[in-house]
Amino acid sequence: MEATLTTTNTSSQKQPLIRRRSWDEWALGGMMIVGTLALVVTIVLPIYSLLSKSVQNREGNFVGLENFTLFLTTPSLSSSIGHSVFLAFVCTLIVTSLAFFSAYAINRTCLPLKGMFRLILVLPILAPSLLPAISLVYLFGNQGILKELLFGESIYGPIGIIIGSCFWTFPHALMIMLTALSKSDARLYESAEVLGASPWRTFVTVTLPAAKYGIISVAFVVFTLVITDFGVPKVIGGQYNVLATDIYKQVIGQQNFEMGATVSVILLLPAVLTFLTDRWLQRRQSAQLTSKAVPFSPKPRPLADKLSLLFMLVLSGVIIGIILMAVYASLVTFWPYNLSLSLKNYQFDLMDGGGWASYWNSLQMAAYTAVIGTLFIFFQSYLAEKLPGYGVLKGFFQLFAILPLAVPGLVLGLAYIFFFNAPNNPLNSIYGTMTILVVCTISHFYTVCHMTASTALKQIDPEFESVSASLKVPQIITFWRVSLPVCLPAVLDIASYLFVNAMTTVSAVVFLYSYNTTLASVAVLNMDDAGDIAPAAAMAVLIMVTCMGARVVHWFLGDVLLKHTQSWHKR
């Protein structure tokens, strides 16, 4: 097929070249339209349904801001706003500080056993957020082994929520901070040393300014994760209400879906605000490492190295202690009266609120999410990055792909009820099935995977597609033979990310399961509600072990499979 067409006018002046699309480009364009419509159906329309429900009464009549007024004038409800903001603010200060000093110890000191510490510090990301809350009950609860350390205070309330939230959000903050402190120009530190600057002054004038955008990003991420979290406050919050648990109580406890939608919109506001602010700050960020930069290599500093080692030992000990407490509690026969070890708590079919079927459902859902989600996200990201033309469509697609990052899981799950459970919706048949769980989970974690795929695809020179077009090679063949093999590490990262998050998530799916699609993470919640705390700990531990196994598989594939597809990296 002719690639270009040149025409002349009466004055013999050449008009701009008009490029004719090939048949495969039209087909790929159609696929991108389908992908964009899929995002509209699974993200945009459910959010619109939620917003509409928040301004209606139970009869479905429009009432304006009446629901919001009722919420704000009811002290037992409006207090949740202050509680949520307070908890998020405190956790942000603690986690941001711990993540910064941990990343500093790993990247800027001669700390021994760095690899081991990095592995330990990211372990909480493999566990559901319910695990630290359950573990804290056994450590500091009414019959906890360390309850005296609270000096009479109760773990059921803000203290427990803060500790549990800091535990599970810390790995997210650490990974961002490690990136922020991973690269720096050694010339700046050499200049500071030549000018006689003290280590503290060098830290304040060189290290902190270079990492300020990473610190700000961490603060926004932690604030959003804590204020939107449902698992930790549900298990250990006691009577200390927060916005996320208010949504759950309104929907599950009182069947007041309109007020649940109202609280969801209120919860959506801080998440959107922090998201927009973070996007704005990232645009202002400039490169800290130029082509003339000299890589920084830390020099031995005995005092700083010893303090870093002590800090990392204490932090690692806390993380391991919380995890081991959950493992121990899952193996104890009857806490605290019979401490002999057994597998009694793993007999989930004998417990209220959960069973082994829930675990197998989670495995099935996580597998579907990883396979289907990875294929859809990576292919659609490829079309957005490499398909010529369709500028307006790509703009809308990018907007819809970024949107889930600002929508809390609990809010998205409730929005799915309003949209997919509507009688006039032709997709109503998927409500209560495994399909809607997979779709919701993919939508919930879509943004991070899309950004990962887009970053990997941007590193591939566009000349590959140009050369393929000149050789009359269909673009889909170029995708299969070039783009996919080159980006296989990113593809495996996306699949692993989706699998782990599908196993551990609870907020996005807590409203959507049915009697035969109960998930393991939901079973933890239900068993805790039923008073079966030890079996709940056992299920949480089983989820964590499964996620560890998934990481091992990811490492194996990366070590074996990528040797064949990434050999072009080596000389």
PDB file of N, CA and C in Angstrom, residues 36-54 261 264-265 268 400 403-404 407-422 425 427 430-431 436 439-440 443-444 512:
ATOM      1  N   THR A  36     -10.198   2.268  25.096  1.00  0.00           N
ATOM      2  CA  THR A  36     -10.640   3.500  25.737  1.00  0.00           C
ATOM      3  C   THR A  36     -12.067   3.373  26.243  1.00  0.00           C
ATOM      4  N   LEU A  37     -12.932   2.755  25.439  1.00  0.00           N
ATOM      5  CA  LEU A  37     -14.316   2.534  25.871  1.00  0.00           C
ATOM      6  C   LEU A  37     -14.363   1.602  27.088  1.00  0.00           C
ATOM      7  N   ALA A  38     -13.438   0.634  27.136  1.00  0.00           N
ATOM      8  CA  ALA A  38     -13.386  -0.257  28.299  1.00  0.00           C
ATOM      9  C   ALA A  38     -13.059   0.523  29.564  1.00  0.00           C
ATOM     10  N   LEU A  39     -12.141   1.493  29.469  1.00  0.00           N
ATOM     11  CA  LEU A  39     -11.824   2.331  30.634  1.00  0.00           C
ATOM     12  C   LEU A  39     -13.009   3.211  31.021  1.00  0.00           C
ATOM     13  N   VAL A  40     -13.739   3.679  30.024  1.00  0.00           N
ATOM     14  CA  VAL A  40     -14.931   4.485  30.322  1.00  0.00           C
ATOM     15  C   VAL A  40     -15.946   3.662  31.107  1.00  0.00           C
ATOM     16  N   VAL A  41     -16.160   2.418  30.669  1.00  0.00           N
ATOM     17  CA  VAL A  41     -17.167   1.564  31.298  1.00  0.00           C
ATOM     18  C   VAL A  41     -16.731   1.114  32.684  1.00  0.00           C
ATOM     19  N   THR A  42     -15.451   0.844  32.871  1.00  0.00           N
ATOM     20  CA  THR A  42     -14.987   0.278  34.137  1.00  0.00           C
ATOM     21  C   THR A  42     -14.494   1.310  35.137  1.00  0.00           C
ATOM     22  N   ILE A  43     -14.292   2.563  34.704  1.00  0.00           N
ATOM     23  CA  ILE A  43     -13.771   3.585  35.624  1.00  0.00           C
ATOM     24  C   ILE A  43     -14.651   4.834  35.643  1.00  0.00           C
ATOM     25  N   VAL A  44     -14.860   5.423  34.476  1.00  0.00           N
ATOM     26  CA  VAL A  44     -15.531   6.721  34.412  1.00  0.00           C
ATOM     27  C   VAL A  44     -17.006   6.608  34.776  1.00  0.00           C
ATOM     28  N   LEU A  45     -17.731   5.702  34.135  1.00  0.00           N
ATOM     29  CA  LEU A  45     -19.169   5.588  34.388  1.00  0.00           C
ATOM     30  C   LEU A  45     -19.491   5.147  35.818  1.00  0.00           C
ATOM     31  N   PRO A  46     -18.751   4.195  36.413  1.00  0.00           N
ATOM     32  CA  PRO A  46     -19.028   3.889  37.828  1.00  0.00           C
ATOM     33  C   PRO A  46     -18.827   5.087  38.751  1.00  0.00           C
ATOM     34  N   ILE A  47     -17.789   5.888  38.511  1.00  0.00           N
ATOM     35  CA  ILE A  47     -17.573   7.077  39.346  1.00  0.00           C
ATOM     36  C   ILE A  47     -18.715   8.069  39.153  1.00  0.00           C
ATOM     37  N   TYR A  48     -19.174   8.213  37.918  1.00  0.00           N
ATOM     38  CA  TYR A  48     -20.314   9.098  37.660  1.00  0.00           C
ATOM     39  C   TYR A  48     -21.561   8.592  38.393  1.00  0.00           C
ATOM     40  N   SER A  49     -21.767   7.287  38.401  1.00  0.00           N
ATOM     41  CA  SER A  49     -22.917   6.719  39.117  1.00  0.00           C
ATOM     42  C   SER A  49     -22.829   7.002  40.611  1.00  0.00           C
ATOM     43  N   LEU A  50     -21.619   6.921  41.157  1.00  0.00           N
ATOM     44  CA  LEU A  50     -21.419   7.219  42.581  1.00  0.00           C
ATOM     45  C   LEU A  50     -21.749   8.678  42.884  1.00  0.00           C
ATOM     46  N   LEU A  51     -21.241   9.581  42.059  1.00  0.00           N
ATOM     47  CA  LEU A  51     -21.510  11.004  42.265  1.00  0.00           C
ATOM     48  C   LEU A  51     -23.014  11.294  42.170  1.00  0.00           C
ATOM     49  N   SER A  52     -23.679  10.651  41.235  1.00  0.00           N
ATOM     50  CA  SER A  52     -25.124  10.854  41.091  1.00  0.00           C
ATOM     51  C   SER A  52     -25.874  10.353  42.314  1.00  0.00           C
ATOM     52  N   LYS A  53     -25.443   9.211  42.849  1.00  0.00           N
ATOM     53  CA  LYS A  53     -26.124   8.626  44.004  1.00  0.00           C
ATOM     54  C   LYS A  53     -25.971   9.496  45.239  1.00  0.00           C
ATOM     55  N   SER A  54     -24.874  10.229  45.342  1.00  0.00           N
ATOM     56  CA  SER A  54     -24.624  11.040  46.535  1.00  0.00           C
ATOM     57  C   SER A  54     -25.571  12.225  46.652  1.00  0.00           C
ATOM     58  N   ALA A 261     -22.511   6.698  49.596  1.00  0.00           N
ATOM     59  CA  ALA A 261     -21.994   7.430  48.439  1.00  0.00           C
ATOM     60  C   ALA A 261     -21.531   8.823  48.846  1.00  0.00           C
ATOM     61  N   SER A 264     -18.271   8.574  50.532  1.00  0.00           N
ATOM     62  CA  SER A 264     -17.272   8.219  49.516  1.00  0.00           C
ATOM     63  C   SER A 264     -16.791   9.442  48.759  1.00  0.00           C
ATOM     64  N   VAL A 265     -17.726  10.339  48.421  1.00  0.00           N
ATOM     65  CA  VAL A 265     -17.337  11.568  47.722  1.00  0.00           C
ATOM     66  C   VAL A 265     -16.452  12.426  48.615  1.00  0.00           C
ATOM     67  N   LEU A 268     -13.169  10.948  48.621  1.00  0.00           N
ATOM     68  CA  LEU A 268     -12.535  11.119  47.311  1.00  0.00           C
ATOM     69  C   LEU A 268     -11.813  12.467  47.197  1.00  0.00           C
ATOM     70  N   PHE A 400      -7.999   8.794  31.384  1.00  0.00           N
ATOM     71  CA  PHE A 400      -8.748   7.719  32.035  1.00  0.00           C
ATOM     72  C   PHE A 400      -7.801   6.718  32.709  1.00  0.00           C
ATOM     73  N   LEU A 403      -6.685   8.185  36.096  1.00  0.00           N
ATOM     74  CA  LEU A 403      -7.765   8.449  37.041  1.00  0.00           C
ATOM     75  C   LEU A 403      -7.814   7.481  38.226  1.00  0.00           C
ATOM     76  N   PRO A 404      -7.635   6.164  38.056  1.00  0.00           N
ATOM     77  CA  PRO A 404      -7.749   5.255  39.210  1.00  0.00           C
ATOM     78  C   PRO A 404      -6.778   5.558  40.340  1.00  0.00           C
ATOM     79  N   VAL A 407      -8.569   7.411  42.994  1.00  0.00           N
ATOM     80  CA  VAL A 407      -9.828   6.845  43.492  1.00  0.00           C
ATOM     81  C   VAL A 407      -9.526   5.739  44.504  1.00  0.00           C
ATOM     82  N   PRO A 408      -9.890   5.912  45.772  1.00  0.00           N
ATOM     83  CA  PRO A 408      -9.675   4.850  46.774  1.00  0.00           C
ATOM     84  C   PRO A 408     -10.416   3.577  46.400  1.00  0.00           C
ATOM     85  N   GLY A 409      -9.856   2.439  46.807  1.00  0.00           N
ATOM     86  CA  GLY A 409     -10.462   1.158  46.469  1.00  0.00           C
ATOM     87  C   GLY A 409     -11.879   1.008  46.985  1.00  0.00           C
ATOM     88  N   LEU A 410     -12.135   1.459  48.221  1.00  0.00           N
ATOM     89  CA  LEU A 410     -13.467   1.345  48.795  1.00  0.00           C
ATOM     90  C   LEU A 410     -14.479   2.153  47.988  1.00  0.00           C
ATOM     91  N   VAL A 411     -14.065   3.332  47.520  1.00  0.00           N
ATOM     92  CA  VAL A 411     -14.933   4.185  46.717  1.00  0.00           C
ATOM     93  C   VAL A 411     -15.221   3.523  45.372  1.00  0.00           C
ATOM     94  N   LEU A 412     -14.194   2.952  44.752  1.00  0.00           N
ATOM     95  CA  LEU A 412     -14.387   2.285  43.467  1.00  0.00           C
ATOM     96  C   LEU A 412     -15.318   1.085  43.601  1.00  0.00           C
ATOM     97  N   GLY A 413     -15.145   0.313  44.672  1.00  0.00           N
ATOM     98  CA  GLY A 413     -16.009  -0.840  44.879  1.00  0.00           C
ATOM     99  C   GLY A 413     -17.460  -0.452  45.043  1.00  0.00           C
ATOM    100  N   LEU A 414     -17.718   0.620  45.803  1.00  0.00           N
ATOM    101  CA  LEU A 414     -19.092   1.086  45.973  1.00  0.00           C
ATOM    102  C   LEU A 414     -19.647   1.623  44.652  1.00  0.00           C
ATOM    103  N   ALA A 415     -18.805   2.302  43.885  1.00  0.00           N
ATOM    104  CA  ALA A 415     -19.241   2.801  42.576  1.00  0.00           C
ATOM    105  C   ALA A 415     -19.640   1.651  41.658  1.00  0.00           C
ATOM    106  N   TYR A 416     -18.953   0.520  41.775  1.00  0.00           N
ATOM    107  CA  TYR A 416     -19.301  -0.648  40.963  1.00  0.00           C
ATOM    108  C   TYR A 416     -20.686  -1.179  41.319  1.00  0.00           C
ATOM    109  N   ILE A 417     -21.058  -1.077  42.599  1.00  0.00           N
ATOM    110  CA  ILE A 417     -22.402  -1.516  42.984  1.00  0.00           C
ATOM    111  C   ILE A 417     -23.453  -0.689  42.257  1.00  0.00           C
ATOM    112  N   PHE A 418     -23.284   0.626  42.301  1.00  0.00           N
ATOM    113  CA  PHE A 418     -24.289   1.508  41.706  1.00  0.00           C
ATOM    114  C   PHE A 418     -24.374   1.346  40.192  1.00  0.00           C
ATOM    115  N   PHE A 419     -23.245   1.094  39.555  1.00  0.00           N
ATOM    116  CA  PHE A 419     -23.251   1.016  38.082  1.00  0.00           C
ATOM    117  C   PHE A 419     -23.633  -0.369  37.584  1.00  0.00           C
ATOM    118  N   PHE A 420     -22.949  -1.393  38.062  1.00  0.00           N
ATOM    119  CA  PHE A 420     -23.162  -2.728  37.501  1.00  0.00           C
ATOM    120  C   PHE A 420     -24.405  -3.412  38.073  1.00  0.00           C
ATOM    121  N   ASN A 421     -24.898  -2.963  39.220  1.00  0.00           N
ATOM    122  CA  ASN A 421     -26.076  -3.582  39.800  1.00  0.00           C
ATOM    123  C   ASN A 421     -27.367  -2.907  39.344  1.00  0.00           C
ATOM    124  N   ALA A 422     -27.233  -1.880  38.503  1.00  0.00           N
ATOM    125  CA  ALA A 422     -28.428  -1.207  37.985  1.00  0.00           C
ATOM    126  C   ALA A 422     -29.187  -2.163  37.066  1.00  0.00           C
ATOM    127  N   ASN A 425     -28.695  -1.864  33.252  1.00  0.00           N
ATOM    128  CA  ASN A 425     -27.340  -1.999  32.716  1.00  0.00           C
ATOM    129  C   ASN A 425     -27.210  -3.361  32.042  1.00  0.00           C
ATOM    130  N   LEU A 427     -24.669  -4.949  31.438  1.00  0.00           N
ATOM    131  CA  LEU A 427     -23.606  -5.709  32.076  1.00  0.00           C
ATOM    132  C   LEU A 427     -23.988  -6.161  33.476  1.00  0.00           C
ATOM    133  N   ILE A 430     -22.812  -9.619  35.247  1.00  0.00           N
ATOM    134  CA  ILE A 430     -21.506  -9.937  35.826  1.00  0.00           C
ATOM    135  C   ILE A 430     -21.448  -9.592  37.299  1.00  0.00           C
ATOM    136  N   TYR A 431     -22.476  -8.911  37.831  1.00  0.00           N
ATOM    137  CA  TYR A 431     -22.464  -8.536  39.240  1.00  0.00           C
ATOM    138  C   TYR A 431     -22.523  -9.786  40.116  1.00  0.00           C
ATOM    139  N   ILE A 436     -16.530  -9.605  37.785  1.00  0.00           N
ATOM    140  CA  ILE A 436     -16.535  -8.239  38.301  1.00  0.00           C
ATOM    141  C   ILE A 436     -15.400  -8.028  39.300  1.00  0.00           C
ATOM    142  N   VAL A 439     -12.334  -7.483  37.044  1.00  0.00           N
ATOM    143  CA  VAL A 439     -12.417  -6.177  36.389  1.00  0.00           C
ATOM    144  C   VAL A 439     -12.137  -5.051  37.379  1.00  0.00           C
ATOM    145  N   CYS A 440     -12.725  -5.124  38.564  1.00  0.00           N
ATOM    146  CA  CYS A 440     -12.529  -4.076  39.570  1.00  0.00           C
ATOM    147  C   CYS A 440     -11.081  -4.029  40.038  1.00  0.00           C
ATOM    148  N   SER A 443      -8.919  -2.470  37.333  1.00  0.00           N
ATOM    149  CA  SER A 443      -9.179  -1.028  37.275  1.00  0.00           C
ATOM    150  C   SER A 443      -8.540  -0.305  38.455  1.00  0.00           C
ATOM    151  N   HIS A 444      -8.619  -0.910  39.632  1.00  0.00           N
ATOM    152  CA  HIS A 444      -8.086  -0.280  40.844  1.00  0.00           C
ATOM    153  C   HIS A 444      -6.582  -0.052  40.755  1.00  0.00           C
ATOM    154  N   LEU A 512     -18.296  -6.472  46.630  1.00  0.00           N
ATOM    155  CA  LEU A 512     -18.627  -7.067  45.343  1.00  0.00           C
ATOM    156  C   LEU A 512     -18.694  -8.585  45.333  1.00  0.00           C
TER     157      LEU A 512
END
